[in-house]
Coordinates of C-alpha atoms and ligand atoms in Angstrom, one line a residue:
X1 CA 142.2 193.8 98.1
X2 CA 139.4 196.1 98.9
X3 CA 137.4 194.9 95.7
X4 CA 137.3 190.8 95.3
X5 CA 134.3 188.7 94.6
X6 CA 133.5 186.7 97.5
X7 CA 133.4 187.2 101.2
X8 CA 132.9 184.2 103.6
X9 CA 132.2 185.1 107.1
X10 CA 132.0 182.4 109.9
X11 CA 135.3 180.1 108.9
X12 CA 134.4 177.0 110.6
X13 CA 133.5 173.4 109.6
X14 CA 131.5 174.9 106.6
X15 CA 133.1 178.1 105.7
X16 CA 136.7 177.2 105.5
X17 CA 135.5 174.3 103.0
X18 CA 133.4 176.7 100.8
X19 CA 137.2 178.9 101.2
X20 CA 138.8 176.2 99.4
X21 CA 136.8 175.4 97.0
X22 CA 135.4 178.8 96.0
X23 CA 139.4 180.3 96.0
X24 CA 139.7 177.7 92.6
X25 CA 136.5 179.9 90.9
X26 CA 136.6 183.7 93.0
X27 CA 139.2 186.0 94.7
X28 CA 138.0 185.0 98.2
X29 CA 138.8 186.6 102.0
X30 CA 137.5 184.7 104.9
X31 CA 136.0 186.8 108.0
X32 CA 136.2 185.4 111.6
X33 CA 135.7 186.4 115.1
X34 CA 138.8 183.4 115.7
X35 CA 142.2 183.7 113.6
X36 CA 141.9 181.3 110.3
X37 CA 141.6 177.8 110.4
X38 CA 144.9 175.8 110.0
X39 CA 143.2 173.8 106.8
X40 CA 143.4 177.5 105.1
X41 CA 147.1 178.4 106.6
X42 CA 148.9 177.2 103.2
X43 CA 145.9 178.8 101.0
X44 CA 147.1 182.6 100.7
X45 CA 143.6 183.4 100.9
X46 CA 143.6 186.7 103.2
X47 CA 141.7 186.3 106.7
X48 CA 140.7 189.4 109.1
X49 CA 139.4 188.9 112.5
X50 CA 135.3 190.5 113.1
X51 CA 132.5 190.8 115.4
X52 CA 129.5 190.5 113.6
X53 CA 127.6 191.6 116.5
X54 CA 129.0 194.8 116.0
X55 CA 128.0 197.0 112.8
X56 CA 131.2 199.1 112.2
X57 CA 133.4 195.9 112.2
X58 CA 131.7 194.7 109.4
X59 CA 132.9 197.9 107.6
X60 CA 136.6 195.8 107.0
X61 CA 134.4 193.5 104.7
X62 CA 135.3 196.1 102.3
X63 CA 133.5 195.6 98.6
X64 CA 132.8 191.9 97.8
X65 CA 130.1 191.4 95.0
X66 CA 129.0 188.2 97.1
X67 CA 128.9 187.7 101.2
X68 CA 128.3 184.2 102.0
X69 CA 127.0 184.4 105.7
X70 CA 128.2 180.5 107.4
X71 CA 128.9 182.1 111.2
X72 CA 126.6 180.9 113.9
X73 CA 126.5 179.6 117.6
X74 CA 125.9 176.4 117.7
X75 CA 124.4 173.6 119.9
X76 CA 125.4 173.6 122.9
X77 CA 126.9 177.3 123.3
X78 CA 123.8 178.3 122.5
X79 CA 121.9 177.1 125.6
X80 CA 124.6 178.1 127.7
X81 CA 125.3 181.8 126.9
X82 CA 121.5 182.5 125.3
X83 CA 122.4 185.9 124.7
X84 CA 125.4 185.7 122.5
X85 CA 123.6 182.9 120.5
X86 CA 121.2 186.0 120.5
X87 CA 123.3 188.7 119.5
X88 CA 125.7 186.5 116.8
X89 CA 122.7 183.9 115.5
X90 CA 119.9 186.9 114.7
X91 CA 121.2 190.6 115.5
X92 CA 124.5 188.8 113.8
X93 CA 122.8 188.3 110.8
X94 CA 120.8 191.7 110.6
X95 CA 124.0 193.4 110.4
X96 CA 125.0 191.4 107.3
X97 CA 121.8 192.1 105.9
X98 CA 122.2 195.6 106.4
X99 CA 125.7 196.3 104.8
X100 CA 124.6 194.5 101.9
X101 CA 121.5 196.8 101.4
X102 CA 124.0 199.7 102.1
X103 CA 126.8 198.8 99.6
X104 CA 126.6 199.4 96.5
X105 CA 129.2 196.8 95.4
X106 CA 127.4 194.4 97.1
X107 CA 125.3 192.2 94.7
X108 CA 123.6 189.8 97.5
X109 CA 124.0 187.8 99.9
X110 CA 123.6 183.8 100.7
X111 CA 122.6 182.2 104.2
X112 CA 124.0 178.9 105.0
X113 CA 121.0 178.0 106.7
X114 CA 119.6 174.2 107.6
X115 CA 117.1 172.0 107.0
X116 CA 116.2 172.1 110.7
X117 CA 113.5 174.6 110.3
X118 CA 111.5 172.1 109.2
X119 CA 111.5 170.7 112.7
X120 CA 112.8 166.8 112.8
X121 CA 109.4 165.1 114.4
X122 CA 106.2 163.9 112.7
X123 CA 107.6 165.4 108.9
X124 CA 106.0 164.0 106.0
X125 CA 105.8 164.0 102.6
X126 CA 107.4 166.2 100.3
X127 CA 109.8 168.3 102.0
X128 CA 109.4 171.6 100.0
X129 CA 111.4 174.4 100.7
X130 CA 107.5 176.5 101.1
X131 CA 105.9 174.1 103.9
X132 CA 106.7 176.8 106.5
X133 CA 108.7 176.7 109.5
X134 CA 108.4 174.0 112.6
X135 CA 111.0 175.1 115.2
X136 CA 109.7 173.8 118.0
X137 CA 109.7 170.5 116.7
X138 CA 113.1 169.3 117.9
X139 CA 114.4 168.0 120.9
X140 CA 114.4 170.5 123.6
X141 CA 117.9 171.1 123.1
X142 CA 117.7 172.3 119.8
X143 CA 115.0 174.3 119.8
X144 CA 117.1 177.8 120.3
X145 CA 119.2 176.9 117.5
X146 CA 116.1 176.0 115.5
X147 CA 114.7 178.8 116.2
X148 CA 117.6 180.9 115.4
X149 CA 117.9 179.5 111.8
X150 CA 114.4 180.4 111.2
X151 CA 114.4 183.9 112.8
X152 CA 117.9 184.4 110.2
X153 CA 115.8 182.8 107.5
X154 CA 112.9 185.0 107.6
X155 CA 115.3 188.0 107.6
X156 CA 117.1 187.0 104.3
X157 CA 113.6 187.2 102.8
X158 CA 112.5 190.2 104.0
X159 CA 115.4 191.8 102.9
X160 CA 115.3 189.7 99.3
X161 CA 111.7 191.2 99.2
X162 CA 112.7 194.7 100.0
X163 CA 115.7 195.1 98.0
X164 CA 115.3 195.1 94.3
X165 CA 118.1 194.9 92.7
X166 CA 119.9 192.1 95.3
X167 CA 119.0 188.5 96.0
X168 CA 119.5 187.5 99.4
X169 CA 119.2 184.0 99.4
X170 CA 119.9 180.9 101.2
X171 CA 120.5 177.1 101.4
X172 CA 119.0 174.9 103.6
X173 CA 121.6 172.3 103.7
X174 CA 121.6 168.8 105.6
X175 CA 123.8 167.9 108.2
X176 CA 127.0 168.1 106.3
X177 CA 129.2 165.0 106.1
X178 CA 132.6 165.7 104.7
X179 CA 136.4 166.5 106.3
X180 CA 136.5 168.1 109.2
X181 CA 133.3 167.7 110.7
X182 CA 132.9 168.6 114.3
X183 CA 134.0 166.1 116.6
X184 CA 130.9 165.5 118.7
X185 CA 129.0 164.9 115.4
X186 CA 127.5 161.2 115.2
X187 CA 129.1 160.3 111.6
X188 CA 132.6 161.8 113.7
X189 CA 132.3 159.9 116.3
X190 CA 131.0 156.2 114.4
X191 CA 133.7 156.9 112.3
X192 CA 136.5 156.9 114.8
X193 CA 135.2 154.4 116.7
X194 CA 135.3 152.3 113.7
X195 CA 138.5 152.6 112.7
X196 CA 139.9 151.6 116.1
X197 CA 137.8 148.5 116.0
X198 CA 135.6 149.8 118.7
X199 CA 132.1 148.9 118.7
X200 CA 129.1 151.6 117.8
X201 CA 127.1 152.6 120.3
X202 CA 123.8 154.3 119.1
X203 CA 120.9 155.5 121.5
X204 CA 117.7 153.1 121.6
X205 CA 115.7 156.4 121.7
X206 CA 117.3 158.4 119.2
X207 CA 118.1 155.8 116.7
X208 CA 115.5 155.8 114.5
X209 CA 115.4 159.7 114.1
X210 CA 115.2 160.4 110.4
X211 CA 118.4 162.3 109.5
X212 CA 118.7 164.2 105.7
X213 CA 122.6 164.1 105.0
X214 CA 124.5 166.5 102.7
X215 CA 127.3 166.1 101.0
X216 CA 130.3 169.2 101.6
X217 CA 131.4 168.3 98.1
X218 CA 127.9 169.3 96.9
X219 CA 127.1 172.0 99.2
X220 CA 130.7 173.9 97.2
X221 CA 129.4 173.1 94.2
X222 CA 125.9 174.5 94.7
X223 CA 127.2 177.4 96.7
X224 CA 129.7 178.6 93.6
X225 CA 126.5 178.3 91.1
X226 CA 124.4 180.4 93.8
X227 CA 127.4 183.4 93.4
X228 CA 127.2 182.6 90.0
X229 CA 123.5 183.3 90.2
X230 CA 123.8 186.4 92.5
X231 CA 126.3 188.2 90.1
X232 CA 124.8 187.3 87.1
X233 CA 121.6 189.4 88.5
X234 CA 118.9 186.4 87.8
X235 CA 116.3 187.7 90.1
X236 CA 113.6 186.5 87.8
X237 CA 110.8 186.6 90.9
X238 CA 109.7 188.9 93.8
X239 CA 108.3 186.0 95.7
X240 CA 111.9 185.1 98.8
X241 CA 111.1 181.9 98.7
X242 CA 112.7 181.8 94.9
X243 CA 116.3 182.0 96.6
X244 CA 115.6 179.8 99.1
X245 CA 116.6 175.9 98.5
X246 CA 117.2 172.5 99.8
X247 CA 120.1 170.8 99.5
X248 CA 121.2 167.5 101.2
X249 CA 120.4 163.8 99.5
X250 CA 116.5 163.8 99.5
X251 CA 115.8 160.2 101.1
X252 CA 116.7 160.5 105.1
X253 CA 118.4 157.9 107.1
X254 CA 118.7 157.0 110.6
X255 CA 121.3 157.6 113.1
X256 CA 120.8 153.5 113.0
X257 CA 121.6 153.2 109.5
X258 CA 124.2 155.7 109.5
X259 CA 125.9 152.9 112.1
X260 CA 125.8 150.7 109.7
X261 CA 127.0 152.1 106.9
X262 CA 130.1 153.4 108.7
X263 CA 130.9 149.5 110.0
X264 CA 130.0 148.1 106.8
X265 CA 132.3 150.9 104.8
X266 CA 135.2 150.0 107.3
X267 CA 134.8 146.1 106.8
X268 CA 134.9 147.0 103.0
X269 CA 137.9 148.5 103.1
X270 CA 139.6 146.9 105.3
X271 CA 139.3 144.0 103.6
X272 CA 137.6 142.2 106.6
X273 CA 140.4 143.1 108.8
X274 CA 138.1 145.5 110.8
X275 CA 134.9 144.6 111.5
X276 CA 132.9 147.2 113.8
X277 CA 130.1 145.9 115.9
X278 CA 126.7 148.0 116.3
X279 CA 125.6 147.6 119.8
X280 CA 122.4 149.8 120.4
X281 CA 122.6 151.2 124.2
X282 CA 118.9 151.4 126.2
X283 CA 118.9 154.0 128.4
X284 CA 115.2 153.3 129.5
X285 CA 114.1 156.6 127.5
X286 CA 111.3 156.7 125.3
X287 CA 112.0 156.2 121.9
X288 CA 111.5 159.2 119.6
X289 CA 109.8 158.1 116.3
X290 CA 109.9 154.5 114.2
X291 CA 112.0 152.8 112.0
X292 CA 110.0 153.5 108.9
X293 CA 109.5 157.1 109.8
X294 CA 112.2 157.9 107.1
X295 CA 110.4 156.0 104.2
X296 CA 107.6 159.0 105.0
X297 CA 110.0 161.4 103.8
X298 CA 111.6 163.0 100.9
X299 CA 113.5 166.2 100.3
X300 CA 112.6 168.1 97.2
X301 CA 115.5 169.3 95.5
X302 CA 114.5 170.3 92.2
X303 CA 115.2 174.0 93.2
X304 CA 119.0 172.9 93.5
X305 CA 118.3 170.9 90.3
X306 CA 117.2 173.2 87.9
X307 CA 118.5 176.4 89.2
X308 CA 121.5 175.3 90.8
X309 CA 122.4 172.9 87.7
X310 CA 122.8 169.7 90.8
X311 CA 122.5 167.1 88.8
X312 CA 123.5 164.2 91.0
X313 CA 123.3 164.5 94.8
X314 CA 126.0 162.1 96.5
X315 CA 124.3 159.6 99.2
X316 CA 125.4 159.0 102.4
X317 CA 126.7 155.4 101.7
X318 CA 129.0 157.2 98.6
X319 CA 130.1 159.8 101.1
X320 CA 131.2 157.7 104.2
X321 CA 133.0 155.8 101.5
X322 CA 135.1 158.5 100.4
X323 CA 136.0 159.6 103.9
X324 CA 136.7 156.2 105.2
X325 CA 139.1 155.4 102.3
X326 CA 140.9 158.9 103.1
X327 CA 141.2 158.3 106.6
X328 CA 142.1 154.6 106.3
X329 CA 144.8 156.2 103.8
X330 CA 146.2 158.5 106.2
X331 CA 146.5 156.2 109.7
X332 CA 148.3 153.2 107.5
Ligands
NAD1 N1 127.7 171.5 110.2 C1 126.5 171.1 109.9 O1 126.2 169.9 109.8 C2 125.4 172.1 109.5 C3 124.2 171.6 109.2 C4 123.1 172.4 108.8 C5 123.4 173.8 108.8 N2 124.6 174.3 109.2 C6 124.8 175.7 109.1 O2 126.1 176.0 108.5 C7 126.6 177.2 109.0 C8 128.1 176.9 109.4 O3 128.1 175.9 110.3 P1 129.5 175.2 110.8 O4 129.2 173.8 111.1 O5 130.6 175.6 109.9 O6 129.7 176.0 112.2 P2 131.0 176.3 113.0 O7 130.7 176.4 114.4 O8 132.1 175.3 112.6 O9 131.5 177.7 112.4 C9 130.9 178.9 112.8 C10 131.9 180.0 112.8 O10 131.2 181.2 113.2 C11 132.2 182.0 113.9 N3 131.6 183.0 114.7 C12 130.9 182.9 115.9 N4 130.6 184.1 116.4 C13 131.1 185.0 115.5 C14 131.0 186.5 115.5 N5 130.5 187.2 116.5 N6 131.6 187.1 114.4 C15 132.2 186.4 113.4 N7 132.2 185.0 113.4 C16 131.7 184.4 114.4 C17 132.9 180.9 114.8 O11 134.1 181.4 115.3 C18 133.0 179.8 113.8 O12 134.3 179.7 113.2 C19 125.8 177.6 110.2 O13 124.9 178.6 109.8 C20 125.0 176.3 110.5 O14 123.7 176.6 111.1 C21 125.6 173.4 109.5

């Protein structure tokens, strides 16, 4: 299958959802640097192992219309081994760039990117997808990974500005809630400590720290009508930022809030049989930000709206639903 319509490189937490969903719309192969996850071993869609680090591997990518770019290292790798964050997260991405500029089967390309590039400290407003980039405002441990979204960011539009007749474009999604997410990811971790019973433990200082949450269910559906987009050739403006767009549910919560959802969702549906405490741990840090910092904020997401055709974005309460129920229905 050296002609199909999609490729997905990076099949992690994101890609190998976007695999299964996309696979029900496209002829799909994922592309990894790791063998293909075990949620995509009964899929039959087709896997091969590459470096994007290295130009001539991506030559196996073959002729997609559509390369969806979703490989990236993260936080913490990325302060520990700063040059292969370097060489994956931003001379990575160049490469992708470049054989889709070079291949002529190749209609465009999509960045899962994040909304971290606007920073996470002292945001207000109207979060357009045009306010500019804020990397180094994020906790110091972000900051290279911040940095690195914006640096990939800013090459999808040079190339989008430089390329006629292909869009390279990308989301800037929340942090995604959904199956599968990462283990050391708050929502993961709330989430199985309240379904044991345990109690939730959030940081005094961090709490408060407004958080914009995206649905995975949405981020599939936007992603297929972005390939829908990119084939159909509707590059109706020279200005990037066009193919650039939010996407996550446009009022933040806190890591606070997020607690509470999760206990309340289990007590729901447990039918009062499990009822989490939230006990909020001081570790004599400073507290970063308020509690009404999120009511300062709003995503914009009329991009995704009207372009996109997204409608209804799910909230975080109606996604820690779903996800509780599913996991309560698989441990009984
Ligand atoms: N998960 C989230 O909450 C979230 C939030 C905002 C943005 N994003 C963005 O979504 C994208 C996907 O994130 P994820 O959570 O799926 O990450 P992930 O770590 O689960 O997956 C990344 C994949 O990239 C692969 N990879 C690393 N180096 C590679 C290389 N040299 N060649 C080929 N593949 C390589 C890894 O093996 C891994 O499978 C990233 O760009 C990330 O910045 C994720």
């Amino acid at each position: 299958m050296n002609n199909y319509d999609v490729a997905i490189i990076g099949s992690g937490f994101v890609g190998t959802s976007l695999a299964h969903f996309l696979q029900n719309y496209f002829s799909v192969k994922t592309f990894d640097i790791v063998s293909q996850s075990s949620l995509l071993t009964n899929s039959k869609i087709p896997h091969e192992l590459i470096d994007i680090t290295d130009f001539n591997s991506l030559q196996k990518i073959g002729n997609p219309k559509v390369i969806i770019h979703s490989a990236i290292i993260q936080i913490p790798k990325i302060n520990e081994d700063k040059n292969l964050g370097y060489n994956v997260n931003v001379k990575g991405t160049q490469n992708i760039c470049e054989i889709v500029s070079q291949n002529s089967s190749i209609q465009g390309m999509l960045l899962i990117s994040s909304w971290h590039t606007y920073g996470e400290q002292q945001l207000k407003g109207l979060l357009q997808e045009n306010i500019g980039y804020r990397p180094d405002m994020v906790e110091d441990r972000a900051r290279l990974y911040a940095l690195s979204k914006t640096i990939q960011e800013c090459l999808i539009r040079f190339y989008d500005e430089k390329t006629p007749n292909k869009i390279f474009g990308a989301l800037k999604i929340g942090t995604v809630l959904g199956e599968g997410m990462p283990k050391g990811t708050a929502a993961n971790l709330f989430i199985e400590k309240a379904i044991s019973g345990e109690k939730l433990t959030p940081f005094k200082h961090s709490m408060n720290r407004p958080m914009l949450y995206a649905s995975i269910t949405d981020i599939c559906k936007a992603t297929k009508n972005f390939v829908n987009l990119i084939i159909e050739q509707k590059k109706t403006s020279n200005n990037s930022i066009e193919h650039v767009m939010n996407i996550a549910y446009p009022h933040p919560i806190s890591i606070l809030d997020l607690a509470h959802i999760i206990s309340n969702s289990v007590n729901k549906y447990t039918n009062g049989k499990i009822k989490p405490e939230v006990s909020i741990i001081d570790q004599g840090l400073d507290e970063v930000g308020s509690s009404t910092d999120k009511d300062n904020i709003e995503l914009d997401v009329s991009k995704v709206k009207n372009f996109l055709n997204m409608e209804t974005l799910t909230s975080p309460q109606e996604q820690i639903d779903i996800l509780i129920k599913k996991k309560l229905s698989t441990t009984n």
